[in-house]
Amino acid sequence: RGTSGFAHPECLEKMAAASSDPQEEFERYTGCLVCGQDFAGVLKVVMAKRYWRSRRLASEDGAWKLVTRRLAMQFLADAIFAVDGDSAVQEYLLTEAVGGLSEADPVRVSNLVERANRLAAFGRSREALDLLTTTYPKVKAHCPSELPRAAGLAAQVLTELGRFDEALSFAAEAVESAEHGPDPDRARVIGVKSTYATVLAKLGRPQEATAIWKDLLAVCERVYGPKHDITEDVRKDIAFASAF
């Protein structure tokens, strides 16, 4: 199971590949079918690499390929990060180039956004911004479903760098694309609106920020409940605005 005892990755991989359902296949790569425990440590890394390899070799339609390849990359990076910290970023740099994807391939574009996200998570904001600057036009042209995430991430990075006016522009675009995109996601809308409010607070407009967060709090309490993590985060944001 990765923390104790023994396992044969080849056997686990054959069991996973035997499934005809993509979601079930992924679950078989990530954890034990018998006890339900997630794989950990070195075993998780091994299985993550095998899952990534299976996604590279799979023949799928464009939409599902985008989902499964991104899932494979995230699984692999998380596994390696748990074992060896910053090497997860390097693994992203390596796996993104594998497969000969064209500049216009939505999978490649989505992977570039995820690389920027990982760089930002490791505190490498300037590198993340450089990558987003070159990737953002490709997101608009070839992968519009990633626009809310890319614009929201750009707003967060620019805020961290103290470039609040630029951040506000990206945050506004993130909100617009999240609310009016082809497949609105409630959690994504809440996230980018919160980012927009954060930038407003940083710009010395705490009343506007508080108004947005109070509206979000009402939505979160109704949809998720008063004790949910997302709801609690919005409460913290309101307290944050009151400090300005």
PDB file of C-alpha atoms in Angstrom:
ATOM      1  CA  ARG A   1       0.000   0.000   0.000  1.00  0.00           C
ATOM      2  CA  GLY A   2       3.002   2.287  -0.129  1.00  0.00           C
ATOM      3  CA  THR A   3       3.390   2.764   3.623  1.00  0.00           C
ATOM      4  CA  SER A   4       3.763  -0.859   4.751  1.00  0.00           C
ATOM      5  CA  GLY A   5       3.890  -4.341   3.266  1.00  0.00           C
ATOM      6  CA  PHE A   6       4.637  -5.108  -0.382  1.00  0.00           C
ATOM      7  CA  ALA A   7       2.994  -4.543  -3.736  1.00  0.00           C
ATOM      8  CA  HIS A   8       3.759  -5.473  -7.336  1.00  0.00           C
ATOM      9  CA  PRO A   9       3.194  -2.407  -9.549  1.00  0.00           C
ATOM     10  CA  GLU A  10       2.906  -4.608 -12.644  1.00  0.00           C
ATOM     11  CA  CYS A  11      -0.001  -6.509 -11.083  1.00  0.00           C
ATOM     12  CA  LEU A  12      -1.687  -3.311  -9.916  1.00  0.00           C
ATOM     13  CA  GLU A  13      -1.315  -1.814 -13.385  1.00  0.00           C
ATOM     14  CA  LYS A  14      -2.918  -4.870 -15.035  1.00  0.00           C
ATOM     15  CA  MET A  15      -5.831  -4.667 -12.611  1.00  0.00           C
ATOM     16  CA  ALA A  16      -6.292  -0.971 -13.405  1.00  0.00           C
ATOM     17  CA  ALA A  17      -6.082  -1.451 -17.167  1.00  0.00           C
ATOM     18  CA  ALA A  18      -8.710  -4.196 -16.981  1.00  0.00           C
ATOM     19  CA  SER A  19     -11.395  -1.620 -16.229  1.00  0.00           C
ATOM     20  CA  SER A  20     -13.465  -0.287 -19.141  1.00  0.00           C
ATOM     21  CA  ASP A  21     -14.623   2.759 -17.173  1.00  0.00           C
ATOM     22  CA  PRO A  22     -12.102   5.675 -17.215  1.00  0.00           C
ATOM     23  CA  GLN A  23     -13.032   6.902 -13.726  1.00  0.00           C
ATOM     24  CA  GLU A  24     -12.747   3.411 -12.252  1.00  0.00           C
ATOM     25  CA  GLU A  25      -9.435   2.938 -14.055  1.00  0.00           C
ATOM     26  CA  PHE A  26      -8.052   6.102 -12.460  1.00  0.00           C
ATOM     27  CA  GLU A  27      -9.223   5.010  -9.002  1.00  0.00           C
ATOM     28  CA  ARG A  28      -7.431   1.689  -9.452  1.00  0.00           C
ATOM     29  CA  TYR A  29      -4.180   3.516 -10.153  1.00  0.00           C
ATOM     30  CA  THR A  30      -4.557   5.737  -7.079  1.00  0.00           C
ATOM     31  CA  GLY A  31      -5.577   3.310  -4.350  1.00  0.00           C
ATOM     32  CA  CYS A  32      -6.137  -0.220  -3.110  1.00  0.00           C
ATOM     33  CA  LEU A  33      -9.300  -1.964  -4.360  1.00  0.00           C
ATOM     34  CA  VAL A  34      -9.447  -4.142  -1.249  1.00  0.00           C
ATOM     35  CA  CYS A  35      -9.147  -1.695   1.663  1.00  0.00           C
ATOM     36  CA  GLY A  36      -9.744   1.599  -0.136  1.00  0.00           C
ATOM     37  CA  GLN A  37      -6.524   3.177   1.142  1.00  0.00           C
ATOM     38  CA  ASP A  38      -4.792   5.606  -1.206  1.00  0.00           C
ATOM     39  CA  PHE A  39      -1.325   4.714  -2.395  1.00  0.00           C
ATOM     40  CA  ALA A  40       1.458   6.758  -0.801  1.00  0.00           C
ATOM     41  CA  GLY A  41       5.173   7.386  -1.029  1.00  0.00           C
ATOM     42  CA  VAL A  42       7.245   5.684  -3.687  1.00  0.00           C
ATOM     43  CA  LEU A  43       4.405   3.381  -4.757  1.00  0.00           C
ATOM     44  CA  LYS A  44       2.201   6.381  -5.499  1.00  0.00           C
ATOM     45  CA  VAL A  45       4.969   7.848  -7.676  1.00  0.00           C
ATOM     46  CA  VAL A  46       5.383   4.560  -9.554  1.00  0.00           C
ATOM     47  CA  MET A  47       1.651   4.218 -10.187  1.00  0.00           C
ATOM     48  CA  ALA A  48       1.355   7.872 -11.179  1.00  0.00           C
ATOM     49  CA  LYS A  49       4.081   7.437 -13.794  1.00  0.00           C
ATOM     50  CA  ARG A  50       2.373   4.327 -15.123  1.00  0.00           C
ATOM     51  CA  TYR A  51      -0.963   6.140 -15.330  1.00  0.00           C
ATOM     52  CA  TRP A  52       0.674   9.026 -17.198  1.00  0.00           C
ATOM     53  CA  ARG A  53       2.190   6.549 -19.640  1.00  0.00           C
ATOM     54  CA  SER A  54      -1.201   4.903 -20.190  1.00  0.00           C
ATOM     55  CA  ARG A  55      -2.769   8.302 -20.973  1.00  0.00           C
ATOM     56  CA  ARG A  56      -0.055   9.080 -23.519  1.00  0.00           C
ATOM     57  CA  LEU A  57      -0.743   5.807 -25.300  1.00  0.00           C
ATOM     58  CA  ALA A  58      -4.549   6.012 -25.121  1.00  0.00           C
ATOM     59  CA  SER A  59      -6.671   6.918 -28.133  1.00  0.00           C
ATOM     60  CA  GLU A  60      -9.504   9.190 -26.976  1.00  0.00           C
ATOM     61  CA  ASP A  61     -11.564  12.059 -28.323  1.00  0.00           C
ATOM     62  CA  GLY A  62     -10.312  15.601 -27.768  1.00  0.00           C
ATOM     63  CA  ALA A  63     -12.475  16.519 -24.772  1.00  0.00           C
ATOM     64  CA  TRP A  64     -11.770  13.357 -22.776  1.00  0.00           C
ATOM     65  CA  LYS A  65      -8.071  13.431 -23.703  1.00  0.00           C
ATOM     66  CA  LEU A  66      -7.838  16.920 -22.187  1.00  0.00           C
ATOM     67  CA  VAL A  67      -9.404  15.753 -18.927  1.00  0.00           C
ATOM     68  CA  THR A  68      -7.426  12.552 -18.499  1.00  0.00           C
ATOM     69  CA  ARG A  69      -4.036  13.988 -19.476  1.00  0.00           C
ATOM     70  CA  ARG A  70      -4.463  16.886 -17.064  1.00  0.00           C
ATOM     71  CA  LEU A  71      -5.586  14.440 -14.373  1.00  0.00           C
ATOM     72  CA  ALA A  72      -2.539  12.281 -15.039  1.00  0.00           C
ATOM     73  CA  MET A  73      -0.181  15.259 -14.806  1.00  0.00           C
ATOM     74  CA  GLN A  74      -1.692  16.477 -11.548  1.00  0.00           C
ATOM     75  CA  PHE A  75      -1.576  12.996 -10.046  1.00  0.00           C
ATOM     76  CA  LEU A  76       2.062  12.591 -11.045  1.00  0.00           C
ATOM     77  CA  ALA A  77       3.138  16.015  -9.799  1.00  0.00           C
ATOM     78  CA  ASP A  78       1.319  15.603  -6.485  1.00  0.00           C
ATOM     79  CA  ALA A  79       2.892  12.184  -5.987  1.00  0.00           C
ATOM     80  CA  ILE A  80       6.409  13.452  -6.641  1.00  0.00           C
ATOM     81  CA  PHE A  81       5.899  16.614  -4.594  1.00  0.00           C
ATOM     82  CA  ALA A  82       4.904  14.517  -1.575  1.00  0.00           C
ATOM     83  CA  VAL A  83       8.216  12.656  -1.846  1.00  0.00           C
ATOM     84  CA  ASP A  84      10.635  15.276  -3.127  1.00  0.00           C
ATOM     85  CA  GLY A  85       9.246  18.824  -2.968  1.00  0.00           C
ATOM     86  CA  ASP A  86      10.214  21.080  -5.854  1.00  0.00           C
ATOM     87  CA  SER A  87      10.909  18.278  -8.301  1.00  0.00           C
ATOM     88  CA  ALA A  88       7.179  18.289  -9.066  1.00  0.00           C
ATOM     89  CA  VAL A  89       7.676  21.475 -11.054  1.00  0.00           C
ATOM     90  CA  GLN A  90      10.513  19.890 -13.016  1.00  0.00           C
ATOM     91  CA  GLU A  91       8.313  16.883 -13.721  1.00  0.00           C
ATOM     92  CA  TYR A  92       5.693  19.197 -15.174  1.00  0.00           C
ATOM     93  CA  LEU A  93       8.301  20.747 -17.443  1.00  0.00           C
ATOM     94  CA  LEU A  94       9.236  17.298 -18.693  1.00  0.00           C
ATOM     95  CA  THR A  95       5.771  15.784 -19.083  1.00  0.00           C
ATOM     96  CA  GLU A  96       4.350  18.839 -20.854  1.00  0.00           C
ATOM     97  CA  ALA A  97       6.695  18.335 -23.794  1.00  0.00           C
ATOM     98  CA  VAL A  98       6.027  14.605 -24.143  1.00  0.00           C
ATOM     99  CA  GLY A  99       3.807  13.466 -26.967  1.00  0.00           C
ATOM    100  CA  GLY A 100       4.671  16.032 -29.630  1.00  0.00           C
ATOM    101  CA  LEU A 101       1.605  18.191 -28.979  1.00  0.00           C
ATOM    102  CA  SER A 102       1.162  21.142 -31.354  1.00  0.00           C
ATOM    103  CA  GLU A 103       1.077  24.757 -30.184  1.00  0.00           C
ATOM    104  CA  ALA A 104      -2.674  24.837 -30.847  1.00  0.00           C
ATOM    105  CA  ASP A 105      -3.488  21.595 -29.024  1.00  0.00           C
ATOM    106  CA  PRO A 106      -5.892  22.351 -26.111  1.00  0.00           C
ATOM    107  CA  VAL A 107      -4.127  19.705 -24.020  1.00  0.00           C
ATOM    108  CA  ARG A 108      -0.805  21.510 -24.408  1.00  0.00           C
ATOM    109  CA  VAL A 109      -2.389  24.875 -23.607  1.00  0.00           C
ATOM    110  CA  SER A 110      -4.113  23.483 -20.522  1.00  0.00           C
ATOM    111  CA  ASN A 111      -0.843  21.922 -19.373  1.00  0.00           C
ATOM    112  CA  LEU A 112       0.921  25.287 -19.733  1.00  0.00           C
ATOM    113  CA  VAL A 113      -1.678  26.914 -17.480  1.00  0.00           C
ATOM    114  CA  GLU A 114      -1.183  24.143 -14.942  1.00  0.00           C
ATOM    115  CA  ARG A 115       2.598  24.633 -15.085  1.00  0.00           C
ATOM    116  CA  ALA A 116       2.077  28.317 -14.298  1.00  0.00           C
ATOM    117  CA  ASN A 117      -0.208  27.343 -11.449  1.00  0.00           C
ATOM    118  CA  ARG A 118       2.448  25.059 -10.003  1.00  0.00           C
ATOM    119  CA  LEU A 119       5.142  27.705 -10.317  1.00  0.00           C
ATOM    120  CA  ALA A 120       2.930  30.169  -8.460  1.00  0.00           C
ATOM    121  CA  ALA A 121       2.226  27.585  -5.752  1.00  0.00           C
ATOM    122  CA  PHE A 122       5.973  27.224  -5.178  1.00  0.00           C
ATOM    123  CA  GLY A 123       6.363  31.008  -4.774  1.00  0.00           C
ATOM    124  CA  ARG A 124       7.903  31.515  -8.207  1.00  0.00           C
ATOM    125  CA  SER A 125       5.501  34.299  -9.162  1.00  0.00           C
ATOM    126  CA  ARG A 126       7.639  36.009 -11.794  1.00  0.00           C
ATOM    127  CA  GLU A 127       8.243  32.757 -13.666  1.00  0.00           C
ATOM    128  CA  ALA A 128       4.533  31.994 -13.467  1.00  0.00           C
ATOM    129  CA  LEU A 129       3.693  35.423 -14.871  1.00  0.00           C
ATOM    130  CA  ASP A 130       6.197  35.053 -17.712  1.00  0.00           C
ATOM    131  CA  LEU A 131       4.613  31.740 -18.677  1.00  0.00           C
ATOM    132  CA  LEU A 132       1.088  33.129 -18.419  1.00  0.00           C
ATOM    133  CA  THR A 133       2.022  36.125 -20.577  1.00  0.00           C
ATOM    134  CA  THR A 134       2.980  33.876 -23.486  1.00  0.00           C
ATOM    135  CA  THR A 135       0.212  31.341 -22.852  1.00  0.00           C
ATOM    136  CA  TYR A 136      -2.777  33.647 -22.381  1.00  0.00           C
ATOM    137  CA  PRO A 137      -3.315  34.398 -26.110  1.00  0.00           C
ATOM    138  CA  LYS A 138      -3.218  30.648 -26.789  1.00  0.00           C
ATOM    139  CA  VAL A 139      -5.844  30.072 -24.099  1.00  0.00           C
ATOM    140  CA  LYS A 140      -8.159  32.567 -25.793  1.00  0.00           C
ATOM    141  CA  ALA A 141      -7.557  31.099 -29.235  1.00  0.00           C
ATOM    142  CA  HIS A 142      -7.440  27.369 -28.577  1.00  0.00           C
ATOM    143  CA  CYS A 143      -8.699  26.530 -25.077  1.00  0.00           C
ATOM    144  CA  PRO A 144     -11.393  29.029 -23.946  1.00  0.00           C
ATOM    145  CA  SER A 145     -12.606  26.672 -21.222  1.00  0.00           C
ATOM    146  CA  GLU A 146      -9.346  27.452 -19.392  1.00  0.00           C
ATOM    147  CA  LEU A 147      -9.883  31.233 -19.587  1.00  0.00           C
ATOM    148  CA  PRO A 148     -11.381  31.680 -16.074  1.00  0.00           C
ATOM    149  CA  ARG A 149      -8.536  29.729 -14.504  1.00  0.00           C
ATOM    150  CA  ALA A 150      -5.802  31.436 -16.526  1.00  0.00           C
ATOM    151  CA  ALA A 151      -7.182  34.943 -15.960  1.00  0.00           C
ATOM    152  CA  GLY A 152      -7.774  34.285 -12.261  1.00  0.00           C
ATOM    153  CA  LEU A 153      -4.259  32.931 -11.855  1.00  0.00           C
ATOM    154  CA  ALA A 154      -2.803  35.974 -13.652  1.00  0.00           C
ATOM    155  CA  ALA A 155      -4.742  38.225 -11.293  1.00  0.00           C
ATOM    156  CA  GLN A 156      -3.413  36.361  -8.245  1.00  0.00           C
ATOM    157  CA  VAL A 157       0.192  36.482  -9.437  1.00  0.00           C
ATOM    158  CA  LEU A 158       0.017  40.172 -10.352  1.00  0.00           C
ATOM    159  CA  THR A 159      -1.483  40.910  -6.921  1.00  0.00           C
ATOM    160  CA  GLU A 160       1.422  39.099  -5.256  1.00  0.00           C
ATOM    161  CA  LEU A 161       3.799  41.255  -7.303  1.00  0.00           C
ATOM    162  CA  GLY A 162       2.001  44.452  -6.263  1.00  0.00           C
ATOM    163  CA  ARG A 163       0.693  45.237  -9.772  1.00  0.00           C
ATOM    164  CA  PHE A 164      -2.883  45.795  -8.640  1.00  0.00           C
ATOM    165  CA  ASP A 165      -4.294  47.745 -11.606  1.00  0.00           C
ATOM    166  CA  GLU A 166      -3.232  45.015 -14.026  1.00  0.00           C
ATOM    167  CA  ALA A 167      -4.513  42.378 -11.615  1.00  0.00           C
ATOM    168  CA  LEU A 168      -7.942  44.030 -11.506  1.00  0.00           C
ATOM    169  CA  SER A 169      -8.257  43.851 -15.288  1.00  0.00           C
ATOM    170  CA  PHE A 170      -7.468  40.126 -15.339  1.00  0.00           C
ATOM    171  CA  ALA A 171      -9.749  39.476 -12.357  1.00  0.00           C
ATOM    172  CA  ALA A 172     -12.637  41.192 -14.140  1.00  0.00           C
ATOM    173  CA  GLU A 173     -12.027  39.056 -17.231  1.00  0.00           C
ATOM    174  CA  ALA A 174     -11.920  35.935 -15.062  1.00  0.00           C
ATOM    175  CA  VAL A 175     -15.319  36.778 -13.558  1.00  0.00           C
ATOM    176  CA  GLU A 176     -16.832  37.526 -16.964  1.00  0.00           C
ATOM    177  CA  SER A 177     -15.573  34.310 -18.539  1.00  0.00           C
ATOM    178  CA  ALA A 178     -16.519  32.181 -15.515  1.00  0.00           C
ATOM    179  CA  GLU A 179     -20.074  33.506 -15.370  1.00  0.00           C
ATOM    180  CA  HIS A 180     -20.804  33.542 -19.087  1.00  0.00           C
ATOM    181  CA  GLY A 181     -18.639  30.728 -20.405  1.00  0.00           C
ATOM    182  CA  PRO A 182     -19.975  27.591 -22.089  1.00  0.00           C
ATOM    183  CA  ASP A 183     -19.977  25.561 -18.866  1.00  0.00           C
ATOM    184  CA  PRO A 184     -20.207  27.776 -15.744  1.00  0.00           C
ATOM    185  CA  ASP A 185     -18.857  26.180 -12.586  1.00  0.00           C
ATOM    186  CA  ARG A 186     -20.198  27.545  -9.302  1.00  0.00           C
ATOM    187  CA  ALA A 187     -17.005  26.949  -7.325  1.00  0.00           C
ATOM    188  CA  ARG A 188     -14.919  28.577 -10.079  1.00  0.00           C
ATOM    189  CA  VAL A 189     -17.232  31.618 -10.145  1.00  0.00           C
ATOM    190  CA  ILE A 190     -16.936  31.988  -6.376  1.00  0.00           C
ATOM    191  CA  GLY A 191     -13.160  31.682  -6.587  1.00  0.00           C
ATOM    192  CA  VAL A 192     -12.628  34.318  -9.275  1.00  0.00           C
ATOM    193  CA  LYS A 193     -15.096  36.722  -7.676  1.00  0.00           C
ATOM    194  CA  SER A 194     -13.173  36.378  -4.436  1.00  0.00           C
ATOM    195  CA  THR A 195      -9.945  37.128  -6.320  1.00  0.00           C
ATOM    196  CA  TYR A 196     -11.595  40.226  -7.807  1.00  0.00           C
ATOM    197  CA  ALA A 197     -12.650  41.363  -4.325  1.00  0.00           C
ATOM    198  CA  THR A 198      -9.127  40.810  -2.984  1.00  0.00           C
ATOM    199  CA  VAL A 199      -7.672  43.089  -5.657  1.00  0.00           C
ATOM    200  CA  LEU A 200     -10.279  45.747  -4.868  1.00  0.00           C
ATOM    201  CA  ALA A 201      -9.276  45.621  -1.197  1.00  0.00           C
ATOM    202  CA  LYS A 202      -5.600  45.930  -2.119  1.00  0.00           C
ATOM    203  CA  LEU A 203      -6.473  48.982  -4.238  1.00  0.00           C
ATOM    204  CA  GLY A 204      -8.011  50.690  -1.221  1.00  0.00           C
ATOM    205  CA  ARG A 205     -11.620  49.883  -2.085  1.00  0.00           C
ATOM    206  CA  PRO A 206     -12.599  47.688   0.898  1.00  0.00           C
ATOM    207  CA  GLN A 207     -16.288  48.635   0.840  1.00  0.00           C
ATOM    208  CA  GLU A 208     -16.706  47.248  -2.678  1.00  0.00           C
ATOM    209  CA  ALA A 209     -14.714  44.148  -1.739  1.00  0.00           C
ATOM    210  CA  THR A 210     -16.819  43.557   1.374  1.00  0.00           C
ATOM    211  CA  ALA A 211     -20.053  43.884  -0.617  1.00  0.00           C
ATOM    212  CA  ILE A 212     -18.881  41.175  -3.035  1.00  0.00           C
ATOM    213  CA  TRP A 213     -17.768  38.860  -0.241  1.00  0.00           C
ATOM    214  CA  LYS A 214     -21.050  39.301   1.651  1.00  0.00           C
ATOM    215  CA  ASP A 215     -22.959  38.302  -1.478  1.00  0.00           C
ATOM    216  CA  LEU A 216     -20.652  35.293  -1.873  1.00  0.00           C
ATOM    217  CA  LEU A 217     -21.135  34.360   1.788  1.00  0.00           C
ATOM    218  CA  ALA A 218     -24.905  34.233   1.334  1.00  0.00           C
ATOM    219  CA  VAL A 219     -24.472  31.978  -1.708  1.00  0.00           C
ATOM    220  CA  CYS A 220     -21.979  29.701   0.065  1.00  0.00           C
ATOM    221  CA  GLU A 221     -24.133  29.325   3.172  1.00  0.00           C
ATOM    222  CA  ARG A 222     -27.127  28.405   0.995  1.00  0.00           C
ATOM    223  CA  VAL A 223     -25.276  26.039  -1.331  1.00  0.00           C
ATOM    224  CA  TYR A 224     -22.534  24.529   0.848  1.00  0.00           C
ATOM    225  CA  GLY A 225     -23.743  25.194   4.395  1.00  0.00           C
ATOM    226  CA  PRO A 226     -22.357  27.465   7.152  1.00  0.00           C
ATOM    227  CA  LYS A 227     -19.509  25.141   8.162  1.00  0.00           C
ATOM    228  CA  HIS A 228     -18.089  24.279   4.744  1.00  0.00           C
ATOM    229  CA  ASP A 229     -14.447  25.176   4.042  1.00  0.00           C
ATOM    230  CA  ILE A 230     -15.411  27.465   1.141  1.00  0.00           C
ATOM    231  CA  THR A 231     -17.886  29.303   3.384  1.00  0.00           C
ATOM    232  CA  GLU A 232     -15.278  29.699   6.114  1.00  0.00           C
ATOM    233  CA  ASP A 233     -12.772  31.068   3.601  1.00  0.00           C
ATOM    234  CA  VAL A 234     -15.233  33.759   2.529  1.00  0.00           C
ATOM    235  CA  ARG A 235     -15.768  34.733   6.181  1.00  0.00           C
ATOM    236  CA  LYS A 236     -12.004  35.134   6.516  1.00  0.00           C
ATOM    237  CA  ASP A 237     -11.991  37.318   3.407  1.00  0.00           C
ATOM    238  CA  ILE A 238     -14.586  39.631   4.962  1.00  0.00           C
ATOM    239  CA  ALA A 239     -12.408  39.936   8.059  1.00  0.00           C
ATOM    240  CA  PHE A 240      -9.451  40.639   5.790  1.00  0.00           C
ATOM    241  CA  ALA A 241     -11.309  43.542   4.143  1.00  0.00           C
ATOM    242  CA  SER A 242     -12.170  45.051   7.500  1.00  0.00           C
ATOM    243  CA  ALA A 243      -8.432  45.520   8.169  1.00  0.00           C
ATOM    244  CA  PHE A 244      -8.162  48.111   5.392  1.00  0.00           C
TER     245      PHE A 244
END
